[in-house]
Amino acid sequence: MVLKKSILVLLFSVLLFTNYVNGQSNKPNVVVIYLDDLGYGDLSAYGATELNTPNMDVLANKGIKFTNGYATSATCTPSRFGLLTGVYPWRNKKAKILPGSAPLIITTKQETLPKMFKRAGYQTAIVGKWHLGLGAGNVDWNAHITPGPNEVGFDEAYILAATQDRTPTVYIKNGRVDGLDPKDPIFVSYKKNFEGEPTGKDNPELTTMKWHHGHNNSIVNGIPRIGYMKGGEAAKWSDVDMADHFLVKAQEYVKNHKKEPFFLYYALQQPHVPRTPHPRFVGKSGMGPRGDVILEADWVIGQFMKTLKDEGLLENTLIIFSSDNGPVLQDGYYDNAIEKLGKHTPAGKLRGGKYSLFDAGTRVPFMVYWKGTVKPQVSNALVCQIDLLASLASLTGVDADVNDSEDILSTLLGKSKKGRKSLVLEAGSKTSYRTGDWVMIPPYKGIAVSKNTSLETGISQEYQLYNLKKDVSEEHNLAKSNPKMLKKLLAEFEEIRGK
Ligand code: NG6
Ligand code: CA
């Protein structure tokens, strides 16, 4: 009898333990490492020969390197909106590049990636660039800034509000400007300057970085920005320390939450303008500041990975790496990005770049790394950042309001080569359609090459149809020679766009 009882107790404990272990493995930590304006060809793992990115390469070569991985849009705000909500950004008129003073464009009722993780029992955080708006209009930067990331699912948020080139140039920690001296309140405006404050336009003698287009409002740390601000002196960030600063925050978060499953959205600011490498990286790439900040980002990622390893978390952490849109060289400051480029091709063989309907606008580095679980491989499956919501909900086993997000978990984990069937991509309110190896860009009015950035917009008054497998650089428009394919893609595209 006693023996029977102890056998039962033993069986019960084994059951409990198995459940525990299963529960744990269902809940690996998830980290999304998201870069800003990093191009398809900027990593050595994706073919760069002039830049060496050993730490990013680990994720690509020891994980899954996706060759058809997409952001939803060719600019930041819409891509981040798609990533976090699983909704195509072209469905939301407000999902356009936002000023630093814009209200939050995700409603607090909306489904989000971090909310899904919370329902699955995760601790959630964002460290880095936000750019999805803050507050409900007319933000008081000296009070609690809400709603923001905390109200759409992040337990912890340490962010820069919009972009490194936009005011306010301060960090915001859980809705409060970090390090703000209440005796020196901060004011922000995108309409007019504050009396007596110097600007890039009127006071070029106070700038250490020269503006090329835009970027001639308030000057902070010698860098003229987009938008005006006044006050908040003690809270202003140091541009050259930004990468280190976010790294420490990400490392601290991991250390503080290693005992519970966590989701960390680590959104680095590089290589977006202004490119401000720490002095340790200045001159390291031979390519000027753009190359230097890519090397800096690579180093930061190596340090972050080391933290995961040192804390014993590497085998229990799924890491997804990508970029919010394609590359740009001249994006508003004179920083020798074009002059010192040499043989480097930031977009690889892809056509266009940031802001473009051509492929380089949205096709980006996309890697999935999970030590011991994901087998190293290259995958040509069509995958998109919008799919993280449904796929990771499937990983954690919770229901999610998935909208446009598709569950491609087995593809993201390398167990299947089947990606999405199709994808509607966006660039500046205009959309294109990819399915299989084909891409179709409908006719639009507008200029073919942007004056400011010298990049091709992808806009044409004629239909464009390319076979990306045979013609990765989109050189041969097949719209006229293959009207059947054009018709098929157009019909599918219109069906999704609800025309
Ligand atoms: C543009 C800026 C560009 C960059 C971009 C946002 C001008 C003329 N250009 O409006 O420099 O800040 O917005 O980039 O101001 S993104 O990656 O955040 O979408
Ligand atoms: Ca961007």
Short mmCIF file of C-alpha atoms and ligand atoms in Angstrom, two decimals:
data_model
loop_
_atom_site.label_atom_id
_atom_site.label_comp_id
_atom_site.label_asym_id
_atom_site.label_seq_id
_atom_site.Cartn_x
_atom_site.Cartn_y
_atom_site.Cartn_z
CA MET A 1 0.00 0.00 0.00
CA VAL A 2 2.77 2.41 1.02
CA LEU A 3 4.73 1.41 -2.06
CA LYS A 4 1.69 2.04 -4.29
CA LYS A 5 1.26 5.47 -2.78
CA SER A 6 4.87 6.43 -3.35
CA ILE A 7 4.71 5.20 -6.94
CA LEU A 8 1.66 7.38 -7.47
CA VAL A 9 3.41 10.38 -5.93
CA LEU A 10 6.41 9.71 -8.15
CA LEU A 11 4.22 9.46 -11.26
CA PHE A 12 2.44 12.65 -10.35
CA SER A 13 5.73 14.52 -9.88
CA VAL A 14 7.04 13.25 -13.21
CA LEU A 15 3.85 14.51 -14.83
CA LEU A 16 4.17 17.88 -13.16
CA PHE A 17 7.83 18.12 -14.15
CA THR A 18 7.11 17.21 -17.79
CA ASN A 19 4.44 19.86 -17.88
CA TYR A 20 6.83 22.36 -16.43
CA VAL A 21 9.52 21.52 -18.96
CA ASN A 22 7.03 21.64 -21.81
CA GLY A 23 5.65 24.88 -20.49
CA GLN A 24 9.13 26.33 -20.46
CA SER A 25 10.02 25.21 -23.95
CA ASN A 26 6.73 26.64 -25.22
CA LYS A 27 7.79 29.92 -23.80
CA PRO A 28 11.26 30.75 -25.01
CA ASN A 29 12.23 34.36 -24.58
CA VAL A 30 11.69 36.26 -27.79
CA VAL A 31 13.87 39.16 -28.88
CA VAL A 32 13.19 41.20 -32.01
CA ILE A 33 16.31 43.13 -33.02
CA TYR A 34 15.17 45.81 -35.42
CA LEU A 35 17.47 48.14 -37.29
CA ASP A 36 16.63 51.45 -38.91
CA ASP A 37 17.34 51.81 -42.67
CA LEU A 38 19.72 48.84 -42.84
CA GLY A 39 19.80 47.54 -46.42
CA TYR A 40 19.62 44.06 -47.86
CA GLY A 41 23.27 44.28 -48.92
CA ASP A 42 24.70 45.89 -45.78
CA LEU A 43 25.67 42.65 -44.03
CA SER A 44 28.57 40.47 -45.04
CA ALA A 45 26.25 37.47 -44.60
CA TYR A 46 24.05 38.96 -47.33
CA GLY A 47 26.95 39.50 -49.70
CA ALA A 48 28.66 42.72 -48.57
CA THR A 49 32.36 42.51 -49.30
CA GLU A 50 33.39 45.98 -48.14
CA LEU A 51 31.81 45.81 -44.69
CA ASN A 52 32.38 43.05 -42.17
CA THR A 53 29.49 42.35 -39.79
CA PRO A 54 30.60 39.23 -37.87
CA ASN A 55 27.96 39.43 -35.14
CA MET A 56 24.98 39.91 -37.40
CA ASP A 57 26.48 37.17 -39.56
CA VAL A 58 26.23 34.71 -36.68
CA LEU A 59 22.46 35.17 -36.68
CA ALA A 60 22.34 34.65 -40.46
CA ASN A 61 24.83 31.80 -40.78
CA LYS A 62 24.00 29.91 -37.60
CA GLY A 63 20.31 30.61 -37.91
CA ILE A 64 17.95 30.97 -40.84
CA LYS A 65 18.89 33.52 -43.44
CA PHE A 66 15.75 34.54 -45.29
CA THR A 67 16.38 35.86 -48.78
CA ASN A 68 12.77 36.98 -49.34
CA GLY A 69 12.10 38.68 -46.02
CA TYR A 70 10.08 41.89 -46.08
CA ALA A 71 9.15 44.90 -44.02
CA THR A 72 5.60 45.98 -44.78
CA SER A 73 6.70 49.41 -45.93
CA ALA A 74 9.63 51.38 -47.31
CA THR A 75 9.57 53.79 -44.36
CA CYS A 76 9.71 53.54 -40.61
CA THR A 77 6.36 54.34 -39.00
CA PRO A 78 4.26 52.14 -41.29
CA SER A 79 6.69 49.22 -41.00
CA ARG A 80 6.70 49.44 -37.22
CA PHE A 81 2.94 49.67 -37.22
CA GLY A 82 2.73 46.49 -39.32
CA LEU A 83 5.26 44.67 -37.17
CA LEU A 84 3.49 45.43 -33.89
CA THR A 85 -0.15 45.13 -34.96
CA GLY A 86 -0.25 42.56 -37.76
CA VAL A 87 -2.31 45.04 -39.77
CA TYR A 88 -1.18 46.25 -43.18
CA PRO A 89 -0.12 49.89 -42.68
CA TRP A 90 -1.90 51.03 -45.84
CA ARG A 91 -5.15 50.25 -44.01
CA ASN A 92 -4.34 53.04 -41.56
CA LYS A 93 -4.15 56.55 -43.02
CA LYS A 94 -2.18 57.73 -40.01
CA ALA A 95 0.61 55.20 -40.52
CA LYS A 96 2.93 57.66 -42.28
CA ILE A 97 6.32 59.05 -41.20
CA LEU A 98 5.32 60.91 -38.04
CA PRO A 99 6.64 64.12 -36.51
CA GLY A 100 7.99 63.83 -32.96
CA SER A 101 4.84 65.52 -31.65
CA ALA A 102 2.32 63.15 -33.28
CA PRO A 103 -0.26 61.33 -31.18
CA LEU A 104 -0.15 57.56 -30.78
CA ILE A 105 -1.47 55.84 -33.92
CA ILE A 106 -2.10 52.42 -32.36
CA THR A 107 -5.36 52.44 -30.43
CA THR A 108 -5.18 51.08 -26.92
CA LYS A 109 -7.88 48.57 -27.88
CA GLN A 110 -5.90 47.23 -30.80
CA GLU A 111 -4.23 43.82 -30.77
CA THR A 112 -0.45 44.03 -30.59
CA LEU A 113 2.53 41.73 -30.43
CA PRO A 114 3.40 42.65 -26.83
CA LYS A 115 -0.24 42.27 -25.71
CA MET A 116 -0.27 38.77 -27.17
CA PHE A 117 2.92 37.97 -25.27
CA LYS A 118 1.44 39.31 -22.05
CA ARG A 119 -1.56 37.03 -22.42
CA ALA A 120 0.92 34.18 -22.82
CA GLY A 121 2.47 35.11 -19.48
CA TYR A 122 5.47 37.06 -20.75
CA GLN A 123 7.12 40.18 -19.39
CA THR A 124 7.41 42.66 -22.29
CA ALA A 125 9.67 45.58 -23.10
CA ILE A 126 10.78 47.96 -25.79
CA VAL A 127 14.22 49.53 -25.83
CA GLY A 128 15.04 51.95 -28.64
CA LYS A 129 13.21 53.75 -31.39
CA TRP A 130 9.42 54.05 -31.16
CA HIS A 131 8.12 56.40 -33.89
CA LEU A 132 4.46 55.44 -33.54
CA GLY A 133 3.34 58.63 -31.82
CA LEU A 134 2.80 59.48 -28.16
CA GLY A 135 -0.14 60.88 -26.23
CA ALA A 136 -3.52 61.92 -27.55
CA GLY A 137 -2.49 65.29 -28.99
CA ASN A 138 -0.75 68.31 -27.48
CA VAL A 139 1.60 66.28 -25.32
CA ASP A 140 2.90 67.90 -22.16
CA TRP A 141 6.46 66.60 -22.17
CA ASN A 142 6.87 67.55 -18.53
CA ALA A 143 4.06 65.33 -17.29
CA HIS A 144 3.21 61.67 -17.74
CA ILE A 145 3.22 61.12 -21.51
CA THR A 146 0.37 58.75 -22.20
CA PRO A 147 -0.86 56.73 -24.05
CA GLY A 148 2.34 55.27 -25.43
CA PRO A 149 4.15 51.94 -25.57
CA ASN A 150 3.09 51.03 -22.00
CA GLU A 151 -0.57 51.38 -22.95
CA VAL A 152 -0.31 49.12 -26.01
CA GLY A 153 1.34 46.19 -24.27
CA PHE A 154 4.87 46.97 -23.14
CA ASP A 155 5.44 46.50 -19.39
CA GLU A 156 8.63 48.49 -19.72
CA ALA A 157 9.55 51.12 -22.28
CA TYR A 158 12.79 52.99 -22.74
CA ILE A 159 12.49 54.86 -26.00
CA LEU A 160 13.33 57.73 -28.23
CA ALA A 161 10.04 59.23 -29.34
CA ALA A 162 10.42 59.40 -33.09
CA THR A 163 13.79 59.43 -34.86
CA GLN A 164 17.30 60.52 -34.01
CA ASP A 165 16.88 63.47 -36.37
CA ARG A 166 13.62 64.69 -34.79
CA THR A 167 12.84 66.58 -31.62
CA PRO A 168 12.45 65.92 -28.74
CA THR A 169 16.02 64.65 -28.43
CA VAL A 170 15.48 63.02 -25.04
CA TYR A 171 14.86 59.48 -23.84
CA ILE A 172 11.48 58.57 -22.41
CA LYS A 173 11.24 55.99 -19.68
CA ASN A 174 7.77 54.59 -19.07
CA GLY A 175 6.11 57.83 -20.11
CA ARG A 176 8.50 60.25 -18.35
CA VAL A 177 11.33 62.19 -19.94
CA ASP A 178 14.41 60.55 -18.44
CA GLY A 179 16.58 62.90 -16.42
CA LEU A 180 14.31 65.93 -16.80
CA ASP A 181 14.97 68.77 -14.37
CA PRO A 182 11.53 70.15 -13.41
CA LYS A 183 13.12 73.60 -13.12
CA ASP A 184 14.00 73.45 -16.79
CA PRO A 185 10.82 72.27 -18.52
CA ILE A 186 10.90 71.02 -22.06
CA PHE A 187 8.75 72.30 -24.94
CA VAL A 188 8.38 70.86 -28.42
CA SER A 189 6.81 72.29 -31.55
CA TYR A 190 6.64 71.26 -35.18
CA LYS A 191 4.96 74.53 -36.17
CA LYS A 192 7.27 77.30 -35.11
CA ASN A 193 10.49 78.05 -33.33
CA PHE A 194 10.69 79.23 -29.73
CA GLU A 195 11.81 82.80 -29.47
CA GLY A 196 15.55 83.26 -29.21
CA GLU A 197 16.40 79.62 -29.96
CA PRO A 198 18.99 79.09 -32.68
CA THR A 199 18.14 77.02 -35.75
CA GLY A 200 20.14 75.20 -38.39
CA LYS A 201 18.69 77.53 -40.97
CA ASP A 202 19.63 80.80 -39.28
CA ASN A 203 22.72 79.75 -37.32
CA PRO A 204 24.85 77.47 -39.50
CA GLU A 205 27.88 78.63 -37.48
CA LEU A 206 26.55 76.64 -34.50
CA THR A 207 26.30 73.36 -36.40
CA THR A 208 28.92 70.63 -36.61
CA MET A 209 26.90 68.57 -39.08
CA LYS A 210 25.54 70.34 -42.14
CA TRP A 211 22.02 69.83 -43.38
CA HIS A 212 21.38 68.89 -46.99
CA HIS A 213 17.59 68.92 -47.07
CA GLY A 214 15.11 69.38 -44.24
CA HIS A 215 16.86 69.14 -40.85
CA ASN A 216 17.33 72.85 -40.31
CA ASN A 217 15.26 73.50 -37.18
CA SER A 218 16.53 73.28 -33.57
CA ILE A 219 20.21 72.50 -33.03
CA VAL A 220 21.09 69.85 -30.45
CA ASN A 221 24.69 68.73 -29.89
CA GLY A 222 25.69 70.72 -32.99
CA ILE A 223 23.22 68.74 -35.12
CA PRO A 224 20.30 70.60 -36.67
CA ARG A 225 17.06 68.55 -36.39
CA ILE A 226 13.56 68.31 -37.74
CA GLY A 227 11.24 70.10 -35.29
CA TYR A 228 11.80 72.71 -32.61
CA MET A 229 12.44 72.30 -28.94
CA LYS A 230 13.37 74.35 -25.96
CA GLY A 231 14.56 73.54 -22.43
CA GLY A 232 15.13 70.09 -20.98
CA GLU A 233 18.88 70.63 -21.10
CA ALA A 234 19.83 67.94 -18.55
CA ALA A 235 17.65 65.34 -20.30
CA LYS A 236 19.08 65.76 -23.80
CA TRP A 237 20.71 62.63 -25.12
CA SER A 238 24.29 62.32 -26.27
CA ASP A 239 24.15 61.17 -29.89
CA VAL A 240 27.52 59.41 -29.89
CA ASP A 241 26.56 57.43 -26.78
CA MET A 242 23.12 56.37 -27.99
CA ALA A 243 24.09 52.87 -29.14
CA ASP A 244 25.89 52.15 -25.85
CA HIS A 245 23.02 53.66 -23.88
CA PHE A 246 20.35 51.46 -25.47
CA LEU A 247 22.66 48.44 -25.21
CA VAL A 248 22.97 48.86 -21.44
CA LYS A 249 19.19 49.21 -21.14
CA ALA A 250 18.65 46.03 -23.18
CA GLN A 251 21.27 44.15 -21.15
CA GLU A 252 19.79 45.33 -17.85
CA TYR A 253 16.34 44.25 -18.97
CA VAL A 254 17.56 40.75 -19.81
CA LYS A 255 19.37 40.41 -16.48
CA ASN A 256 16.38 41.66 -14.51
CA HIS A 257 13.91 39.35 -16.21
CA LYS A 258 15.86 36.21 -16.86
CA LYS A 259 13.70 34.18 -14.46
CA GLU A 260 10.49 34.73 -16.40
CA PRO A 261 9.75 34.46 -20.11
CA PHE A 262 10.28 37.84 -21.73
CA PHE A 263 9.65 39.56 -25.04
CA LEU A 264 12.10 42.32 -25.87
CA TYR A 265 11.70 44.59 -28.86
CA TYR A 266 15.17 46.04 -29.24
CA ALA A 267 14.94 48.78 -31.88
CA LEU A 268 18.36 50.18 -32.70
CA GLN A 269 18.68 53.65 -34.24
CA GLN A 270 21.42 52.84 -36.77
CA PRO A 271 22.14 53.51 -39.63
CA HIS A 272 19.42 56.20 -39.82
CA VAL A 273 20.59 59.82 -39.95
CA PRO A 274 22.20 61.61 -38.20
CA ARG A 275 24.90 58.95 -38.23
CA THR A 276 26.87 59.56 -35.07
CA PRO A 277 29.28 56.72 -34.33
CA HIS A 278 30.94 56.66 -30.93
CA PRO A 279 34.59 57.83 -31.27
CA ARG A 280 35.66 54.15 -30.91
CA PHE A 281 34.09 53.46 -34.31
CA VAL A 282 34.93 56.65 -36.16
CA GLY A 283 36.90 55.82 -39.30
CA LYS A 284 36.65 52.07 -38.74
CA SER A 285 34.76 51.27 -41.93
CA GLY A 286 36.63 53.61 -44.26
CA MET A 287 33.18 54.43 -45.55
CA GLY A 288 32.36 57.43 -43.42
CA PRO A 289 29.74 57.60 -40.67
CA ARG A 290 27.20 55.32 -42.39
CA GLY A 291 29.64 52.42 -42.53
CA ASP A 292 30.96 53.23 -39.06
CA VAL A 293 27.52 53.08 -37.42
CA ILE A 294 26.80 49.75 -39.11
CA LEU A 295 29.99 48.40 -37.51
CA GLU A 296 28.90 49.96 -34.24
CA ALA A 297 25.48 48.28 -34.50
CA ASP A 298 27.20 44.99 -35.24
CA TRP A 299 29.36 45.34 -32.13
CA VAL A 300 26.35 46.22 -30.00
CA ILE A 301 24.54 43.11 -31.20
CA GLY A 302 27.59 41.00 -30.36
CA GLN A 303 27.61 42.44 -26.83
CA PHE A 304 23.91 41.82 -26.43
CA MET A 305 24.30 38.20 -27.57
CA LYS A 306 27.15 37.78 -25.12
CA THR A 307 24.85 38.89 -22.32
CA LEU A 308 22.27 36.29 -23.34
CA LYS A 309 25.03 33.68 -23.36
CA ASP A 310 26.54 34.75 -20.02
CA GLU A 311 23.11 34.65 -18.40
CA GLY A 312 22.59 31.13 -19.73
CA LEU A 313 19.66 32.22 -21.90
CA LEU A 314 20.91 31.65 -25.42
CA GLU A 315 19.33 28.20 -25.86
CA ASN A 316 16.03 29.47 -24.54
CA THR A 317 15.82 32.65 -26.61
CA LEU A 318 14.42 33.02 -30.09
CA ILE A 319 15.99 35.97 -31.86
CA ILE A 320 14.49 37.62 -34.91
CA PHE A 321 16.56 40.22 -36.72
CA SER A 322 15.35 42.63 -39.39
CA SER A 323 15.25 46.23 -40.59
CA ASP A 324 12.34 48.63 -40.98
CA ASN A 325 13.08 49.63 -44.57
CA GLY A 326 15.78 49.68 -47.19
CA PRO A 327 18.93 51.75 -47.37
CA VAL A 328 19.48 55.40 -48.21
CA LEU A 329 22.75 57.29 -48.48
CA GLN A 330 21.75 60.96 -48.70
CA ASP A 331 18.88 61.39 -46.22
CA GLY A 332 19.32 64.98 -45.13
CA TYR A 333 22.87 65.66 -43.89
CA TYR A 334 26.25 65.97 -45.57
CA ASP A 335 28.06 62.96 -44.12
CA ASN A 336 30.05 61.56 -47.04
CA ALA A 337 27.81 58.50 -47.34
CA ILE A 338 27.88 58.79 -51.13
CA GLU A 339 31.41 60.06 -51.52
CA LYS A 340 32.98 57.32 -49.40
CA LEU A 341 30.79 54.43 -50.49
CA GLY A 342 33.41 52.86 -52.75
CA LYS A 343 32.32 49.46 -54.04
CA HIS A 344 29.77 48.85 -51.28
CA THR A 345 26.19 48.18 -52.45
CA PRO A 346 23.80 48.81 -49.50
CA ALA A 347 20.87 47.26 -51.38
CA GLY A 348 22.88 44.38 -52.82
CA LYS A 349 21.55 43.68 -56.31
CA LEU A 350 18.09 45.02 -55.51
CA ARG A 351 16.70 48.08 -57.25
CA GLY A 352 15.73 51.29 -55.44
CA GLY A 353 16.15 51.92 -51.72
CA LYS A 354 14.32 53.51 -48.81
CA TYR A 355 11.04 55.18 -49.89
CA SER A 356 10.94 53.00 -53.02
CA LEU A 357 8.29 50.73 -54.51
CA PHE A 358 11.16 48.81 -56.04
CA ASP A 359 12.33 45.81 -54.09
CA ALA A 360 15.13 47.45 -52.08
CA GLY A 361 12.50 49.58 -50.33
CA THR A 362 11.05 46.68 -48.39
CA ARG A 363 13.17 43.55 -48.93
CA VAL A 364 15.49 43.56 -45.94
CA PRO A 365 17.84 41.32 -43.98
CA PHE A 366 15.65 38.89 -42.06
CA MET A 367 17.13 36.24 -39.81
CA VAL A 368 15.85 33.85 -37.17
CA TYR A 369 18.29 32.43 -34.65
CA TRP A 370 17.60 30.00 -31.83
CA LYS A 371 20.61 28.14 -30.62
CA GLY A 372 20.08 24.40 -30.45
CA THR A 373 16.55 24.55 -31.90
CA VAL A 374 16.76 26.19 -35.30
CA LYS A 375 19.04 24.50 -37.82
CA PRO A 376 21.29 26.75 -39.90
CA GLN A 377 19.90 27.19 -43.39
CA VAL A 378 19.02 29.63 -46.14
CA SER A 379 15.31 29.98 -46.83
CA ASN A 380 13.82 31.54 -49.95
CA ALA A 381 10.31 31.49 -48.51
CA LEU A 382 8.33 34.74 -48.73
CA VAL A 383 8.10 36.03 -45.16
CA CYS A 384 7.06 39.38 -43.74
CA GLN A 385 7.40 41.16 -40.43
CA ILE A 386 3.62 41.46 -40.32
CA ASP A 387 3.51 37.69 -39.73
CA LEU A 388 5.27 37.77 -36.39
CA LEU A 389 2.01 38.32 -34.50
CA ALA A 390 0.21 35.20 -35.76
CA SER A 391 3.38 33.08 -35.87
CA LEU A 392 4.53 33.92 -32.36
CA ALA A 393 1.00 33.52 -31.01
CA SER A 394 1.18 30.04 -32.45
CA LEU A 395 4.53 29.53 -30.71
CA THR A 396 3.19 30.56 -27.32
CA GLY A 397 -0.16 28.88 -27.83
CA VAL A 398 -2.44 31.84 -27.25
CA ASP A 399 -5.21 33.19 -29.46
CA ALA A 400 -4.59 36.45 -31.22
CA ASP A 401 -6.58 38.86 -33.31
CA VAL A 402 -4.33 38.32 -36.30
CA ASN A 403 -5.79 40.59 -39.00
CA ASP A 404 -3.37 40.45 -41.96
CA SER A 405 -0.79 38.43 -40.04
CA GLU A 406 -0.29 34.82 -41.18
CA ASP A 407 0.91 31.93 -39.08
CA ILE A 408 4.17 30.91 -40.77
CA LEU A 409 5.81 29.65 -37.57
CA SER A 410 7.07 26.42 -39.11
CA THR A 411 8.74 28.45 -41.87
CA LEU A 412 10.25 30.89 -39.38
CA LEU A 413 11.65 27.93 -37.45
CA GLY A 414 13.03 26.33 -40.62
CA LYS A 415 10.73 23.31 -40.61
CA SER A 416 8.95 24.36 -43.78
CA LYS A 417 9.96 26.27 -46.90
CA LYS A 418 6.43 27.44 -47.54
CA GLY A 419 6.01 31.13 -46.88
CA ARG A 420 3.18 33.52 -47.57
CA LYS A 421 1.37 33.22 -50.83
CA SER A 422 1.36 36.95 -51.43
CA LEU A 423 2.14 40.32 -49.96
CA VAL A 424 0.97 43.90 -50.49
CA LEU A 425 3.91 46.25 -49.99
CA GLU A 426 3.79 49.97 -49.36
CA ALA A 427 5.93 53.03 -50.10
CA GLY A 428 4.61 56.49 -49.33
CA SER A 429 0.86 55.70 -49.68
CA LYS A 430 1.42 53.68 -52.84
CA THR A 431 1.29 49.90 -52.93
CA SER A 432 2.69 47.05 -54.99
CA TYR A 433 1.94 43.34 -55.00
CA ARG A 434 4.28 40.38 -54.68
CA THR A 435 3.29 36.76 -55.19
CA GLY A 436 5.63 33.86 -55.84
CA ASP A 437 8.53 35.19 -57.89
CA TRP A 438 6.46 38.00 -59.37
CA VAL A 439 5.96 41.59 -58.41
CA MET A 440 3.53 44.07 -59.91
CA ILE A 441 3.64 47.84 -59.44
CA PRO A 442 0.51 49.61 -60.70
CA PRO A 443 0.82 52.95 -62.48
CA TYR A 444 1.09 56.06 -60.30
CA LYS A 445 1.62 59.74 -60.86
CA GLY A 446 4.83 61.14 -59.48
CA ILE A 447 8.53 61.47 -60.07
CA ALA A 448 10.77 58.52 -60.92
CA VAL A 449 13.78 59.74 -58.95
CA SER A 450 13.64 61.68 -55.69
CA LYS A 451 15.51 64.99 -55.89
CA ASN A 452 16.57 64.87 -52.27
CA THR A 453 17.80 61.31 -51.94
CA SER A 454 18.60 60.58 -55.62
CA LEU A 455 16.80 57.27 -55.13
CA GLU A 456 14.39 55.70 -57.60
CA THR A 457 10.85 55.84 -56.27
CA GLY A 458 9.61 52.95 -58.40
CA ILE A 459 6.85 55.21 -59.70
CA SER A 460 5.91 54.93 -63.34
CA GLN A 461 2.83 55.92 -65.32
CA GLU A 462 2.86 52.40 -66.76
CA TYR A 463 2.23 49.01 -65.21
CA GLN A 464 5.40 47.26 -64.10
CA LEU A 465 5.79 43.51 -63.81
CA TYR A 466 9.00 41.78 -62.86
CA ASN A 467 10.09 38.22 -62.28
CA LEU A 468 12.37 38.55 -59.27
CA LYS A 469 13.83 35.08 -59.60
CA LYS A 470 15.13 35.66 -63.10
CA ASP A 471 15.58 39.39 -62.77
CA VAL A 472 16.43 40.29 -59.18
CA SER A 473 17.35 43.85 -60.19
CA GLU A 474 13.96 44.55 -61.79
CA GLU A 475 15.47 45.54 -65.12
CA HIS A 476 12.98 43.89 -67.47
CA ASN A 477 9.42 45.12 -67.28
CA LEU A 478 7.29 42.22 -68.52
CA ALA A 479 3.92 43.96 -68.21
CA LYS A 480 3.49 44.17 -71.99
CA SER A 481 4.99 40.81 -72.90
CA ASN A 482 3.07 38.87 -70.24
CA PRO A 483 -0.40 40.45 -70.04
CA LYS A 484 -1.86 37.24 -68.61
CA MET A 485 0.37 37.34 -65.56
CA LEU A 486 -0.23 41.07 -65.17
CA LYS A 487 -3.99 40.51 -65.21
CA LYS A 488 -3.74 37.72 -62.66
CA LEU A 489 -1.63 39.77 -60.24
CA LEU A 490 -3.78 42.85 -60.70
CA ALA A 491 -6.94 40.88 -59.90
CA GLU A 492 -5.40 39.38 -56.75
CA PHE A 493 -4.03 42.75 -55.67
CA GLU A 494 -7.37 44.50 -56.12
CA GLU A 495 -9.12 41.75 -54.22
CA ILE A 496 -6.87 42.35 -51.18
CA ARG A 497 -6.90 46.10 -51.48
CA GLY A 498 -10.68 45.96 -51.62
CA LYS A 499 -11.02 48.03 -54.74
C1 NG6 B 1 11.94 62.17 -43.82
C2 NG6 B 1 13.26 62.87 -43.55
C3 NG6 B 1 14.35 61.83 -43.46
C4 NG6 B 1 13.99 60.79 -42.42
C5 NG6 B 1 12.63 60.21 -42.74
C6 NG6 B 1 12.15 59.24 -41.71
C7 NG6 B 1 13.32 65.14 -44.53
C8 NG6 B 1 13.49 65.94 -45.78
N1 NG6 B 1 13.54 63.81 -44.64
O1 NG6 B 1 10.90 63.10 -43.84
O2 NG6 B 1 15.56 62.44 -43.14
O3 NG6 B 1 13.98 61.35 -41.14
O4 NG6 B 1 11.67 61.23 -42.82
O5 NG6 B 1 12.85 58.07 -41.80
O6 NG6 B 1 13.01 65.68 -43.50
S1 NG6 B 1 12.22 56.78 -41.19
O7 NG6 B 1 13.21 55.74 -41.39
O8 NG6 B 1 12.01 57.07 -39.78
O9 NG6 B 1 11.01 56.53 -41.91
CA CA B 2 13.72 53.56 -41.13
#
